[in-house]
Every structure is written in C-alpha cells, then in structure tokens.
Amino acid sequence: MTAATYQYVDLPDASVVTTRALLTARENISDTVAARAMMCIHGGAGFGKTLAVNTCLRALEPGEDVRKITFRARPTARAVRCELFTALDLAGEPPRHPSEFDRLLKTALAERPRTFLVDEAQWLNGEAFEYFRYLWDEPSTQLAIIFVGGAGCHTVLRREPMLSSRIFIWQHFTRLTPSEVLEAIPLFHPIWDDADPDDITFADSHTAHGNFRAWAQLTAHTRTALTRTGRSRVDQELLRGLQPPRLTTTPPAVSPTPVAVVIDPGDDAIHTHTALAAHHPPSGRITLHPGPGTTSVTGLAHDLLAALGKPPLLPGRFPAGRQPACLRVLD
C-alpha cells in the first residue's frame, strides 16, 4: 500500500488489513461483476468502504475494465453524462443534445464488458441514479456498477422501487468492534505490532472509535511522536502526551431514538380518550390532539409545541422560509 493512498493520510508502511468487511466485499464485488449487476456499499465516513472496493477491484484487473467516477457535489444529468464521457476516454467534445449524448455512451459501453465504480454516491439524487439504471438496462452495455457512499446513497436507492429492485447486493460498512480493533490494528502498522492491547484499546476508546480513517490519522501523529521523543514503543503515556486536538475526535454518533406514530383516522372517542390519558412526555408518550380545521404545517407545529409544553415560536405565523422549530428538532 503506498503512503499517499491510505485514508487520505501520508502514512508509510501502512498495510491493507483483511477485515471481515473487506473479505465480504471481495466476495460481493466478485459476484456482482460476474453477474453484470449493480450493488451498493454504504456506511459512515472513514469506515474503509472506498479502500476496500479499490483493493478488491484492483485484484480483478487487468482482466476487468474498471472505470472510476467520483462525485464531489450534486451533479445534474448532463454532469453525469460528462463524467462518463471522461471516464471512458472518449475522443472529441461532449455532444450538446441529450439524445445524441446517450447514443454515444451506449455505443461506447457496448464495445466490451465494463465495471463502473461510482464513489461518493451519496451526492447523487434520484435523477442521477436513474441515468445509471437507464444505461445498465440497455442489453448491449454489459455493465456492472458498484455504488459506494454514505447513508444518503442507501436512502435514495431504497426510496425508489425501480432502483432498489435492481440492486443485486447491499453491503453496510460499520465501525470496527473492540475485538476487531485488537485483531486489525497490530496488522495495520508496525508501530502497533508490539503495543500492549490495553494501550490499543485506550487509543480506540479515546480517539479512533473503530474508525479506520481516525486510526490512520492517529497512527501518523503517534509515528511522529515516537520519532521526536526517541521512544521505540507506543504506550499510554505517549498517547496522553499528544496535543489534545490530536487525541480528541468526534465520538460515535448516537442513533436517534426510534419514533412510533399511531394515527386514529376515524377519530374514535374511545381511542381519543385512551390516547389523551396516555400522554406523558417525560416517558416519551406524546398525544397530539389538533384543533378542528387544522390543515396547515404551521397549525400542526403549534399543536405539537403545545403538546410538548413549549411556547410556539410566534403566536401567528413563522418567518418566511423558516421551518417551524419543533419540526426542525423532530427532523
């Protein structure tokens, strides 16, 4: 593994660790490419998705023609076409008209089987995903497509039945568990090879939180500290001596508490009385009883704030373009 390619950190001597997630990705990608299908690999930032996919696809080359496309902002349909034009190394200027552009791309894609790696796919909207589906549905294109991205990628694909029904394999990357950290990190870089397991656990619980990118960053800082101090081995004293910003990262995000919504469309009196009697916000039970004629979002927001025992943002209306405060919290 070259220094410049590991999790965006200049880290000499880092190795690609064959975690369970990487082994699963290798099988899933191999099956997807063989079937000329589409798959989605999704998960949080820094969990090793892109690294794993690049490693697995590299093993398929040169027998497989792999083209990588990375999106950094929400692309239009034309932007997607232009990225494909560039990825396929097509000559000349991109056509101006969509129909002409589509014919050119389908003709090029029909030449031989190809695999597209679409990275940072969380930036794609439904229209962009639909365009990839449009090309994949063309019988002559012989495409395999691997979407890699954050939660937004999975959400958009799942929202569209025509898209989600065509995904051959879904794989969710998660944080390394504490036991996986103790297995993987000594293999990841030589400075952790002889480290005490307790020190690795300390580093993970205070800084990395099972995130491979955070481990790469911490390893780079620790490697520098070893050189500056003349120490030969990592220990908690060295780790504590790192500058606080280097030893403090955002802890794992806490998943929001699930919300169950019970609706009584018939406005049955027994149901209403039971729901009102069960209302107890401290216990997480909220009964919203809108007044007659409540049809607007603003009116619903006022009723919800009242049910929560909070004053409304404004007595009558909300500032133009501003979403009601209670709805922003609930989002």
Coordinates of C-alpha atoms in Angstrom, one line a residue:
M1 CA 0.0 0.0 0.0
T2 CA 1.5 3.3 -1.0
A3 CA 1.7 6.1 1.6
A4 CA -0.4 8.6 -0.3
T5 CA -3.4 6.3 -0.8
Y6 CA -4.3 5.2 2.7
Q7 CA -7.3 7.0 4.1
Y8 CA -6.1 10.4 2.8
V9 CA -3.0 10.3 5.1
D10 CA 0.7 10.2 4.2
L11 CA 1.4 7.0 6.2
P12 CA 4.4 5.0 5.1
D13 CA 4.4 1.3 6.0
A14 CA 0.7 1.1 6.4
S15 CA -0.9 -2.2 5.3
V16 CA -4.3 -3.1 4.0
V17 CA -5.8 -5.3 6.7
T18 CA -8.1 -8.1 5.5
T19 CA -11.0 -7.4 7.8
R20 CA -14.3 -9.4 7.7
A21 CA -15.9 -6.4 5.9
L22 CA -13.2 -6.5 3.2
L23 CA -13.5 -10.2 2.8
T24 CA -17.2 -9.9 2.4
A25 CA -16.8 -7.0 -0.1
R26 CA -14.4 -9.1 -2.1
E27 CA -17.0 -11.9 -2.5
N28 CA -19.8 -9.4 -3.1
I29 CA -17.9 -7.5 -5.7
S30 CA -16.7 -10.6 -7.5
D31 CA -20.3 -11.9 -7.6
T32 CA -21.7 -8.6 -8.8
V33 CA -19.1 -8.3 -11.6
A34 CA -19.7 -11.9 -12.7
A35 CA -23.4 -11.2 -12.9
R36 CA -23.0 -7.8 -14.6
A37 CA -25.2 -6.5 -11.8
M38 CA -25.4 -3.4 -9.6
M39 CA -24.5 -3.3 -5.9
C40 CA -24.5 -0.7 -3.1
I41 CA -21.8 -0.4 -0.5
H42 CA -22.8 2.2 2.1
G43 CA -21.7 3.3 5.6
G44 CA -20.2 6.2 7.6
A45 CA -17.2 8.2 6.6
G46 CA -13.9 6.6 7.3
F47 CA -15.2 3.1 7.7
G48 CA -13.0 1.8 4.9
K49 CA -15.5 1.5 2.1
T50 CA -13.5 3.1 -0.7
L51 CA -10.3 1.5 0.3
A52 CA -11.9 -2.0 0.4
V53 CA -13.6 -1.5 -3.0
N54 CA -10.4 -0.2 -4.7
T55 CA -8.4 -3.1 -3.2
C56 CA -11.0 -5.7 -4.5
L57 CA -11.3 -4.1 -7.9
R58 CA -7.6 -3.9 -8.3
A59 CA -7.4 -7.7 -7.9
L60 CA -9.8 -8.1 -10.9
E61 CA -7.5 -6.1 -13.2
P62 CA -6.3 -6.3 -16.0
G63 CA -8.9 -8.8 -17.0
E64 CA -11.7 -6.5 -16.0
D65 CA -12.1 -3.0 -17.4
V66 CA -12.7 -0.9 -14.3
R67 CA -13.6 2.8 -14.6
K68 CA -13.9 5.0 -11.5
I69 CA -16.1 8.0 -11.2
T70 CA -16.2 10.2 -8.1
F71 CA -18.7 12.9 -7.4
R72 CA -18.0 15.8 -5.1
A73 CA -21.2 17.8 -5.4
R74 CA -24.8 17.1 -6.5
P75 CA -24.5 16.5 -10.3
T76 CA -27.0 17.3 -13.0
A77 CA -27.9 14.7 -15.6
R78 CA -25.5 16.4 -18.0
A79 CA -22.7 16.4 -15.4
V80 CA -23.2 12.6 -15.0
R81 CA -23.0 12.2 -18.8
C82 CA -19.8 14.3 -19.0
E83 CA -18.2 12.3 -16.2
L84 CA -19.0 9.1 -18.1
F85 CA -17.6 10.7 -21.2
T86 CA -14.3 11.4 -19.4
A87 CA -14.1 8.1 -17.6
L88 CA -14.5 6.2 -21.0
D89 CA -11.7 8.3 -22.6
L90 CA -13.9 9.2 -25.5
A91 CA -12.4 11.5 -28.1
G92 CA -13.7 14.9 -29.2
E93 CA -16.1 17.2 -27.4
P94 CA -19.2 16.0 -25.4
P95 CA -22.4 16.2 -27.5
R96 CA -24.7 19.1 -26.7
H97 CA -28.0 17.3 -27.1
P98 CA -29.0 14.6 -24.5
S99 CA -30.3 12.1 -27.1
E100 CA -27.1 12.3 -29.1
F101 CA -25.0 12.0 -25.9
D102 CA -27.0 8.9 -24.8
R103 CA -26.4 7.2 -28.2
L104 CA -22.7 7.9 -28.0
L105 CA -22.4 6.5 -24.4
K106 CA -24.4 3.4 -25.2
T107 CA -22.4 2.7 -28.3
A108 CA -19.1 3.0 -26.3
L109 CA -20.4 0.9 -23.5
A110 CA -21.5 -1.9 -25.9
E111 CA -17.9 -2.4 -27.1
R112 CA -16.9 -4.7 -24.2
P113 CA -17.9 -5.5 -20.6
R114 CA -17.0 -2.8 -18.1
T115 CA -17.3 -2.2 -14.3
F116 CA -18.1 1.3 -13.0
L117 CA -17.1 2.3 -9.5
V118 CA -19.2 5.2 -8.6
D119 CA -17.7 6.7 -5.4
E120 CA -19.1 9.4 -3.1
A121 CA -22.5 8.2 -4.4
Q122 CA -24.3 10.0 -1.6
W123 CA -24.1 13.1 -3.7
L124 CA -26.3 11.5 -6.4
N125 CA -30.1 12.3 -6.5
G126 CA -32.8 10.1 -7.9
E127 CA -32.4 11.5 -11.4
A128 CA -28.6 10.7 -11.4
F129 CA -29.2 7.2 -10.2
E130 CA -31.9 6.7 -12.8
Y131 CA -29.5 7.6 -15.5
F132 CA -27.1 4.9 -14.4
R133 CA -30.1 2.5 -14.3
Y134 CA -31.0 3.6 -17.8
L135 CA -27.6 2.7 -19.2
W136 CA -27.5 -0.6 -17.2
D137 CA -30.9 -1.6 -18.5
E138 CA -29.6 -1.4 -22.1
P139 CA -29.0 -5.0 -23.1
S140 CA -25.9 -4.2 -25.1
T141 CA -24.0 -2.4 -22.4
Q142 CA -22.8 -5.3 -20.3
L143 CA -22.3 -3.1 -17.2
A144 CA -21.5 -3.9 -13.6
I145 CA -22.0 -0.9 -11.4
I146 CA -20.8 -0.5 -7.8
F147 CA -22.2 2.4 -5.9
V148 CA -20.1 3.4 -2.8
G149 CA -21.3 6.2 -0.5
G150 CA -22.7 7.3 2.8
A151 CA -26.1 6.9 4.2
G152 CA -27.6 9.2 1.6
C153 CA -26.7 6.8 -1.1
H154 CA -28.6 3.9 0.6
T155 CA -31.6 6.2 1.4
V156 CA -32.1 7.5 -2.2
L157 CA -31.8 4.0 -3.7
R158 CA -34.2 2.4 -1.2
R159 CA -36.7 5.2 -1.8
E160 CA -37.1 4.3 -5.5
P161 CA -38.6 0.8 -6.1
M162 CA -37.3 0.8 -9.7
L163 CA -33.8 1.4 -8.4
S164 CA -33.7 -0.7 -5.3
S165 CA -35.2 -3.7 -7.0
R166 CA -32.2 -3.7 -9.4
I167 CA -29.6 -3.7 -6.7
F168 CA -28.1 -7.2 -6.6
I169 CA -26.2 -6.9 -3.3
W170 CA -26.4 -4.4 -0.4
Q171 CA -23.4 -4.2 2.0
H172 CA -23.3 -2.0 5.1
F173 CA -19.9 -1.0 6.4
T174 CA -19.8 -0.3 10.2
R175 CA -17.2 0.6 12.8
L176 CA -14.7 -1.9 13.9
T177 CA -15.8 -3.6 17.1
P178 CA -13.4 -3.5 20.0
S179 CA -12.3 -7.1 19.3
E180 CA -11.8 -6.3 15.6
V181 CA -9.7 -3.4 16.6
L182 CA -7.4 -5.6 18.6
E183 CA -7.1 -8.0 15.7
A184 CA -6.7 -5.5 12.9
I185 CA -4.6 -2.6 14.3
P186 CA -1.4 -4.6 15.1
L187 CA -1.5 -5.7 11.4
F188 CA -2.3 -2.2 10.2
H189 CA 1.1 -0.5 11.0
P190 CA 4.4 -1.7 12.6
I191 CA 4.1 0.9 15.5
W192 CA 1.1 -1.1 16.9
D193 CA 2.7 -4.5 16.3
D194 CA 4.2 -4.8 19.8
A195 CA 1.8 -2.4 21.6
D196 CA 0.0 -3.6 24.7
P197 CA -3.6 -4.5 23.9
D198 CA -4.7 -2.2 26.7
D199 CA -2.9 0.7 25.0
I200 CA -4.7 0.0 21.7
T201 CA -8.0 -0.2 23.5
F202 CA -7.2 3.1 25.2
A203 CA -6.4 4.8 21.9
D204 CA -9.6 3.4 20.3
S205 CA -11.9 4.5 23.1
H206 CA -10.4 8.0 23.3
T207 CA -9.7 8.8 19.7
A208 CA -10.4 6.3 16.9
H209 CA -13.8 4.8 17.9
G210 CA -13.4 1.9 15.4
N211 CA -13.0 4.3 12.5
F212 CA -10.2 3.3 10.2
R213 CA -9.6 6.8 8.9
A214 CA -9.3 8.1 12.5
W215 CA -6.8 5.2 13.1
A216 CA -4.8 6.3 10.1
Q217 CA -4.6 9.9 11.5
L218 CA -3.8 8.8 15.0
T219 CA -1.1 6.5 13.6
A220 CA 0.5 9.3 11.7
H221 CA 0.6 11.6 14.8
T222 CA 1.9 8.7 17.0
R223 CA 4.6 7.9 14.5
T224 CA 5.8 11.5 14.6
A225 CA 5.7 11.5 18.4
L226 CA 7.8 8.3 18.5
T227 CA 10.4 10.0 16.3
R228 CA 10.5 13.2 18.3
T229 CA 10.7 11.6 21.7
G230 CA 13.1 8.8 20.7
R231 CA 10.8 6.2 22.1
S232 CA 10.7 2.8 20.5
R233 CA 7.2 1.7 21.7
V234 CA 3.7 3.1 22.0
D235 CA 2.3 3.4 25.4
Q236 CA -0.5 5.4 27.1
E237 CA 2.0 8.0 28.4
L238 CA 3.0 8.8 24.8
L239 CA -0.7 8.8 23.7
R240 CA -1.6 11.1 26.6
G241 CA 1.2 13.4 25.6
L242 CA -0.1 14.1 22.2
Q243 CA -1.7 17.5 21.8
P244 CA -5.3 17.4 22.9
P245 CA -6.7 18.2 19.4
R246 CA -4.8 15.2 18.1
L247 CA -6.2 12.9 20.7
T248 CA -9.8 14.1 20.6
T249 CA -12.1 13.2 17.8
T250 CA -15.9 13.2 17.5
P251 CA -17.3 10.3 19.3
P252 CA -19.6 7.8 17.6
A253 CA -22.8 9.4 16.6
V254 CA -25.7 8.3 18.7
S255 CA -28.5 6.9 16.6
P256 CA -31.8 8.8 17.1
T257 CA -34.4 7.1 19.3
P258 CA -37.0 5.4 17.1
V259 CA -40.3 7.2 16.9
A260 CA -43.6 5.2 16.6
V261 CA -46.6 7.2 15.3
V262 CA -50.1 5.9 16.0
I263 CA -52.9 7.6 14.0
D264 CA -56.6 7.4 14.6
P265 CA -58.1 8.4 11.2
G266 CA -61.6 7.6 12.4
D267 CA -61.4 9.9 15.4
D268 CA -62.9 7.2 17.6
A269 CA -63.9 8.7 21.0
I270 CA -62.5 5.7 23.0
H271 CA -59.2 5.9 21.1
T272 CA -59.0 9.6 21.7
H273 CA -59.7 9.3 25.5
T274 CA -57.2 6.5 25.8
A275 CA -54.5 8.5 23.9
L276 CA -55.1 11.6 26.0
A277 CA -54.9 9.6 29.2
A278 CA -51.6 8.1 28.0
H279 CA -50.0 11.5 27.2
H280 CA -46.8 11.8 29.3
P281 CA -43.8 13.5 27.5
P282 CA -41.2 12.6 30.2
S283 CA -41.9 8.9 29.4
G284 CA -41.8 9.5 25.6
R285 CA -45.5 9.4 25.1
I286 CA -46.9 12.4 23.3
T287 CA -50.6 12.8 22.3
L288 CA -51.2 15.4 19.7
H289 CA -54.8 16.5 19.6
P290 CA -55.2 19.1 16.7
G291 CA -58.0 21.5 16.9
P292 CA -60.8 21.4 14.4
G293 CA -59.8 22.7 11.0
T294 CA -56.1 22.3 11.5
T295 CA -54.8 21.6 8.0
S296 CA -51.5 23.6 7.7
V297 CA -48.0 22.7 8.8
T298 CA -47.9 25.8 10.9
G299 CA -51.0 24.9 12.8
L300 CA -49.7 21.4 13.4
A301 CA -46.4 22.8 14.6
H302 CA -48.3 25.0 17.2
D303 CA -50.3 22.0 18.4
L304 CA -47.2 19.9 18.7
L305 CA -45.3 22.6 20.7
A306 CA -48.3 22.9 23.0
A307 CA -48.3 19.1 23.5
L308 CA -44.7 19.3 24.4
G309 CA -45.4 22.1 26.9
K310 CA -43.3 24.6 24.9
P311 CA -44.3 28.1 23.7
P312 CA -44.7 28.5 19.9
L313 CA -42.0 30.4 18.0
L314 CA -44.5 33.1 17.1
P315 CA -48.2 33.5 18.0
G316 CA -49.5 33.5 14.5
R317 CA -47.0 32.8 11.7
F318 CA -43.4 31.8 11.2
P319 CA -40.8 33.9 9.4
A320 CA -40.9 33.5 5.6
G321 CA -38.9 30.4 4.5
R322 CA -38.2 29.3 8.1
Q323 CA -39.3 25.8 9.1
P324 CA -41.1 25.6 12.4
A325 CA -38.7 25.0 15.2
C326 CA -40.4 21.9 16.5
L327 CA -40.3 20.3 13.1
R328 CA -36.5 21.0 12.7
V329 CA -36.0 19.3 16.1
L330 CA -38.1 16.3 15.0
D331 CA -36.2 16.0 11.7

